[in-house]
Amino acid sequence: MKTIIFLGPPGAGKGTQSQLLKERDNFVQISTGDLLREAVKSQTSLGIKAKQFMDEGKLVPDDLIIDLISEKLEEFKDKNIIFDGFPRTVPQAEALKTLLDKKDRKIDAVILFEIDDEEVVKRLSGRRICPNCGAVYHIIFNPPKNDNLCDKCGTPLIQRDDDKEEVIRKRLSVYHSQTAPLIDYYKDILLKIDATKPPEEVYKTIKSVL
């Protein structure tokens, strides 16, 4: 079974590639954000613990995240796995390695989605969402037919708070400070790809590595 890690800033296309690998290549995606939401919603013992930290506005501790991942690895032991959004720091990478060793898995590749900050800002700040039906548009790449109204239901489109330029730049700054050490940590199995290329081309590059 393959185990890969996606590294890259928000808006680099990691979600799109995860979706393609899920649909075409029997991959499952482990996203810590999804794991936390699922555990909190299901009110598992780990979810209840995590919720206490989240309610206080604190980061969920690494050991709790690793426990959640450990549970998921049991469930997905016969599947190819993509880690998306984890690890974010070297201590998390070390904890993940220890966990994977115990489960008899190894990381086959770490794929770094390279994209310029200004391109990320352009991609994300142009995104518009329909609050009624959930349709997604982009003012440059996929604009609605009627200015700022949803093609499907006619509802005025909105820009999410985390798609506003100042928030994107803050997220990018956090990403750069956290991820730079990981690039060095994984240098032996790191593959850099040009994330500005069309999705199909990026997918073919990833497939050629695997």
mmCIF file of C-alpha atoms in Angstrom:
data_model
loop_
_atom_site.group_PDB
_atom_site.id
_atom_site.type_symbol
_atom_site.label_atom_id
_atom_site.label_comp_id
_atom_site.label_asym_id
_atom_site.label_seq_id
_atom_site.Cartn_x
_atom_site.Cartn_y
_atom_site.Cartn_z
ATOM 1 C CA MET A 1 0.000 0.000 0.000
ATOM 2 C CA LYS A 2 1.272 3.482 -0.902
ATOM 3 C CA THR A 3 1.525 6.308 1.642
ATOM 4 C CA ILE A 4 2.132 9.830 0.366
ATOM 5 C CA ILE A 5 2.193 13.295 1.909
ATOM 6 C CA PHE A 6 1.007 16.437 0.125
ATOM 7 C CA LEU A 7 2.822 19.639 1.139
ATOM 8 C CA GLY A 8 1.850 23.005 -0.266
ATOM 9 C CA PRO A 9 0.158 26.283 0.530
ATOM 10 C CA PRO A 10 -3.625 26.733 0.619
ATOM 11 C CA GLY A 11 -4.960 27.039 -2.929
ATOM 12 C CA ALA A 12 -2.140 24.993 -4.510
ATOM 13 C CA GLY A 13 -4.527 22.282 -5.765
ATOM 14 C CA LYS A 14 -3.861 19.560 -3.152
ATOM 15 C CA GLY A 15 -7.599 18.959 -2.714
ATOM 16 C CA THR A 16 -8.143 18.576 -6.470
ATOM 17 C CA GLN A 17 -5.329 16.005 -6.738
ATOM 18 C CA SER A 18 -6.555 14.123 -3.660
ATOM 19 C CA GLN A 19 -9.967 13.863 -5.327
ATOM 20 C CA LEU A 20 -8.457 12.508 -8.575
ATOM 21 C CA LEU A 21 -6.362 9.903 -6.713
ATOM 22 C CA LYS A 22 -9.431 8.868 -4.692
ATOM 23 C CA GLU A 23 -11.581 8.466 -7.788
ATOM 24 C CA ARG A 24 -8.995 6.738 -9.993
ATOM 25 C CA ASP A 25 -6.429 4.995 -7.803
ATOM 26 C CA ASN A 26 -8.056 3.635 -4.626
ATOM 27 C CA PHE A 27 -6.552 6.333 -2.389
ATOM 28 C CA VAL A 28 -8.125 7.682 0.782
ATOM 29 C CA GLN A 29 -7.325 11.104 2.180
ATOM 30 C CA ILE A 30 -6.426 11.705 5.813
ATOM 31 C CA SER A 31 -7.024 15.361 6.601
ATOM 32 C CA THR A 32 -6.624 16.253 10.274
ATOM 33 C CA GLY A 33 -9.311 18.955 9.971
ATOM 34 C CA ASP A 34 -11.809 16.341 8.757
ATOM 35 C CA LEU A 35 -10.693 13.856 11.429
ATOM 36 C CA LEU A 36 -11.238 16.407 14.200
ATOM 37 C CA ARG A 37 -14.668 17.462 12.895
ATOM 38 C CA GLU A 38 -15.721 13.810 12.544
ATOM 39 C CA ALA A 39 -14.518 12.857 16.051
ATOM 40 C CA VAL A 40 -16.194 15.905 17.651
ATOM 41 C CA LYS A 41 -19.455 15.245 15.786
ATOM 42 C CA SER A 42 -19.456 11.543 16.726
ATOM 43 C CA GLN A 43 -18.553 12.470 20.334
ATOM 44 C CA THR A 44 -15.857 9.801 20.546
ATOM 45 C CA SER A 45 -13.617 9.950 23.640
ATOM 46 C CA LEU A 46 -10.867 11.577 21.540
ATOM 47 C CA GLY A 47 -13.431 13.945 20.001
ATOM 48 C CA ILE A 48 -14.634 15.104 23.427
ATOM 49 C CA LYS A 49 -11.023 15.781 24.487
ATOM 50 C CA ALA A 50 -10.285 17.646 21.244
ATOM 51 C CA LYS A 51 -13.447 19.765 21.589
ATOM 52 C CA GLN A 52 -12.263 21.071 24.974
ATOM 53 C CA PHE A 53 -9.129 22.499 23.347
ATOM 54 C CA MET A 54 -11.048 23.845 20.355
ATOM 55 C CA ASP A 55 -13.686 25.530 22.535
ATOM 56 C CA GLU A 56 -10.904 27.338 24.399
ATOM 57 C CA GLY A 57 -9.371 28.471 21.103
ATOM 58 C CA LYS A 58 -6.263 26.346 21.712
ATOM 59 C CA LEU A 59 -4.443 24.113 19.221
ATOM 60 C CA VAL A 60 -5.261 20.439 19.611
ATOM 61 C CA PRO A 61 -2.059 18.771 20.970
ATOM 62 C CA ASP A 62 0.011 16.638 18.604
ATOM 63 C CA ASP A 63 -0.390 13.458 20.672
ATOM 64 C CA LEU A 64 -4.188 13.698 20.372
ATOM 65 C CA ILE A 65 -3.945 14.191 16.592
ATOM 66 C CA ILE A 66 -1.606 11.190 16.344
ATOM 67 C CA ASP A 67 -4.133 9.063 18.306
ATOM 68 C CA LEU A 68 -6.861 10.082 15.841
ATOM 69 C CA ILE A 69 -4.594 9.208 12.893
ATOM 70 C CA SER A 70 -3.729 5.883 14.512
ATOM 71 C CA GLU A 71 -7.428 4.947 14.647
ATOM 72 C CA LYS A 72 -7.858 5.934 10.983
ATOM 73 C CA LEU A 73 -4.815 3.894 9.896
ATOM 74 C CA GLU A 74 -6.443 0.778 11.364
ATOM 75 C CA GLU A 75 -9.577 1.485 9.354
ATOM 76 C CA PHE A 76 -7.563 2.151 6.164
ATOM 77 C CA LYS A 77 -4.891 -0.525 6.514
ATOM 78 C CA ASP A 78 -5.651 -1.988 3.060
ATOM 79 C CA LYS A 79 -5.817 1.370 1.296
ATOM 80 C CA ASN A 80 -3.410 3.788 -0.357
ATOM 81 C CA ILE A 81 -3.242 6.914 1.836
ATOM 82 C CA ILE A 82 -2.705 10.630 1.205
ATOM 83 C CA PHE A 83 -1.837 12.823 4.194
ATOM 84 C CA ASP A 84 -3.041 16.350 3.463
ATOM 85 C CA GLY A 85 -2.353 19.172 5.938
ATOM 86 C CA PHE A 86 -0.343 16.918 8.230
ATOM 87 C CA PRO A 87 2.436 16.944 9.299
ATOM 88 C CA ARG A 88 2.869 20.708 9.589
ATOM 89 C CA THR A 89 5.956 20.698 11.820
ATOM 90 C CA VAL A 90 9.079 18.544 12.268
ATOM 91 C CA PRO A 91 7.900 17.147 15.666
ATOM 92 C CA GLN A 92 4.653 16.059 13.952
ATOM 93 C CA ALA A 93 6.677 14.454 11.138
ATOM 94 C CA GLU A 94 8.755 12.538 13.699
ATOM 95 C CA ALA A 95 5.630 11.394 15.572
ATOM 96 C CA LEU A 96 4.034 10.277 12.289
ATOM 97 C CA LYS A 97 7.147 8.267 11.350
ATOM 98 C CA THR A 98 7.071 6.482 14.724
ATOM 99 C CA LEU A 99 3.377 5.675 14.252
ATOM 100 C CA LEU A 100 3.827 4.407 10.682
ATOM 101 C CA ASP A 101 6.779 2.232 11.765
ATOM 102 C CA LYS A 102 4.500 0.575 14.332
ATOM 103 C CA LYS A 103 1.868 -0.031 11.638
ATOM 104 C CA ASP A 104 4.462 -1.421 9.216
ATOM 105 C CA ARG A 105 3.974 1.365 6.677
ATOM 106 C CA LYS A 106 6.482 3.721 5.160
ATOM 107 C CA ILE A 107 6.147 7.070 3.403
ATOM 108 C CA ASP A 108 6.685 6.467 -0.315
ATOM 109 C CA ALA A 109 6.808 10.101 -1.433
ATOM 110 C CA VAL A 110 6.330 13.641 -0.189
ATOM 111 C CA ILE A 111 4.941 15.842 -2.945
ATOM 112 C CA LEU A 112 5.587 19.569 -2.673
ATOM 113 C CA PHE A 113 3.119 21.714 -4.647
ATOM 114 C CA GLU A 114 5.179 24.717 -5.717
ATOM 115 C CA ILE A 115 3.260 27.886 -6.486
ATOM 116 C CA ASP A 116 3.990 31.580 -6.156
ATOM 117 C CA ASP A 117 2.261 33.437 -3.291
ATOM 118 C CA GLU A 118 0.749 35.983 -5.699
ATOM 119 C CA GLU A 119 -0.805 33.165 -7.750
ATOM 120 C CA VAL A 120 -2.340 31.713 -4.552
ATOM 121 C CA VAL A 121 -3.774 35.131 -3.634
ATOM 122 C CA LYS A 122 -5.242 35.474 -7.154
ATOM 123 C CA ARG A 123 -6.750 31.964 -7.023
ATOM 124 C CA LEU A 124 -8.273 32.207 -3.563
ATOM 125 C CA SER A 125 -9.302 35.859 -3.355
ATOM 126 C CA GLY A 126 -11.242 35.473 -6.619
ATOM 127 C CA ARG A 127 -13.370 32.628 -5.258
ATOM 128 C CA ARG A 128 -17.086 33.310 -4.743
ATOM 129 C CA ILE A 129 -19.586 30.928 -3.128
ATOM 130 C CA CYS A 130 -23.368 30.679 -3.365
ATOM 131 C CA PRO A 131 -24.631 30.655 0.252
ATOM 132 C CA ASN A 132 -27.836 28.960 -0.899
ATOM 133 C CA CYS A 133 -26.807 26.003 -3.113
ATOM 134 C CA GLY A 134 -23.032 25.879 -2.460
ATOM 135 C CA ALA A 135 -21.971 26.443 -6.107
ATOM 136 C CA VAL A 136 -18.412 27.775 -6.417
ATOM 137 C CA TYR A 137 -17.297 30.438 -8.931
ATOM 138 C CA HIS A 138 -14.163 32.430 -9.650
ATOM 139 C CA ILE A 139 -14.216 36.024 -10.861
ATOM 140 C CA ILE A 140 -11.353 35.323 -13.338
ATOM 141 C CA PHE A 141 -11.386 31.583 -14.125
ATOM 142 C CA ASN A 142 -15.088 30.704 -13.780
ATOM 143 C CA PRO A 143 -17.230 33.843 -13.485
ATOM 144 C CA PRO A 144 -21.033 33.658 -13.095
ATOM 145 C CA LYS A 145 -23.081 34.645 -16.197
ATOM 146 C CA ASN A 146 -24.835 37.460 -14.300
ATOM 147 C CA ASP A 147 -22.549 39.686 -12.305
ATOM 148 C CA ASN A 148 -22.325 38.303 -8.757
ATOM 149 C CA LEU A 149 -25.462 36.126 -8.986
ATOM 150 C CA CYS A 150 -25.478 32.313 -8.901
ATOM 151 C CA ASP A 151 -26.197 30.752 -12.323
ATOM 152 C CA LYS A 152 -28.127 27.916 -10.682
ATOM 153 C CA CYS A 153 -30.412 29.691 -8.213
ATOM 154 C CA GLY A 154 -29.929 33.446 -8.654
ATOM 155 C CA THR A 155 -28.712 34.045 -5.086
ATOM 156 C CA PRO A 156 -26.119 36.833 -4.588
ATOM 157 C CA LEU A 157 -22.652 35.293 -4.246
ATOM 158 C CA ILE A 158 -20.435 35.868 -1.210
ATOM 159 C CA GLN A 159 -16.700 35.835 -0.502
ATOM 160 C CA ARG A 160 -15.771 33.665 2.490
ATOM 161 C CA ASP A 161 -13.766 35.392 5.227
ATOM 162 C CA ASP A 162 -10.808 33.030 4.731
ATOM 163 C CA ASP A 163 -10.741 33.952 1.007
ATOM 164 C CA LYS A 164 -10.071 37.634 1.769
ATOM 165 C CA GLU A 165 -6.605 38.826 0.756
ATOM 166 C CA GLU A 166 -5.303 39.790 4.225
ATOM 167 C CA VAL A 167 -6.401 36.408 5.656
ATOM 168 C CA ILE A 168 -4.793 34.510 2.732
ATOM 169 C CA ARG A 169 -1.498 36.364 3.249
ATOM 170 C CA LYS A 170 -1.585 35.496 6.962
ATOM 171 C CA ARG A 171 -2.199 31.811 6.134
ATOM 172 C CA LEU A 172 0.681 31.884 3.624
ATOM 173 C CA SER A 173 3.024 33.378 6.195
ATOM 174 C CA VAL A 174 2.140 30.609 8.698
ATOM 175 C CA TYR A 175 2.591 27.994 5.962
ATOM 176 C CA HIS A 176 6.076 29.263 5.028
ATOM 177 C CA SER A 177 7.308 29.414 8.618
ATOM 178 C CA GLN A 178 6.023 25.911 9.441
ATOM 179 C CA THR A 179 6.764 24.091 6.200
ATOM 180 C CA ALA A 180 10.284 25.237 5.316
ATOM 181 C CA PRO A 181 11.857 22.865 7.908
ATOM 182 C CA LEU A 182 9.741 19.956 6.553
ATOM 183 C CA ILE A 183 11.164 20.423 3.056
ATOM 184 C CA ASP A 184 14.608 19.748 4.495
ATOM 185 C CA TYR A 185 13.359 16.940 6.768
ATOM 186 C CA TYR A 186 11.872 15.030 3.816
ATOM 187 C CA LYS A 187 14.556 15.948 1.256
ATOM 188 C CA ASP A 188 15.377 12.294 0.445
ATOM 189 C CA ILE A 189 11.825 11.478 -0.676
ATOM 190 C CA LEU A 190 10.673 14.945 -1.746
ATOM 191 C CA LEU A 191 9.273 15.564 -5.218
ATOM 192 C CA LYS A 192 8.633 19.159 -6.286
ATOM 193 C CA ILE A 193 5.869 19.736 -8.815
ATOM 194 C CA ASP A 194 4.743 22.869 -10.615
ATOM 195 C CA ALA A 195 1.272 23.453 -9.157
ATOM 196 C CA THR A 196 0.454 26.142 -11.736
ATOM 197 C CA LYS A 197 0.114 23.499 -14.470
ATOM 198 C CA PRO A 198 -3.385 22.204 -15.437
ATOM 199 C CA PRO A 199 -4.783 19.575 -12.982
ATOM 200 C CA GLU A 200 -4.467 16.677 -15.485
ATOM 201 C CA GLU A 201 -0.798 17.448 -16.031
ATOM 202 C CA VAL A 202 -0.135 17.626 -12.282
ATOM 203 C CA TYR A 203 -1.975 14.313 -11.856
ATOM 204 C CA LYS A 204 0.195 12.627 -14.513
ATOM 205 C CA THR A 205 3.353 13.881 -12.770
ATOM 206 C CA ILE A 206 2.174 12.468 -9.439
ATOM 207 C CA LYS A 207 1.237 9.145 -11.073
ATOM 208 C CA SER A 208 4.658 8.846 -12.731
ATOM 209 C CA VAL A 209 6.290 9.061 -9.293
ATOM 210 C CA LEU A 210 4.020 6.473 -7.751
#
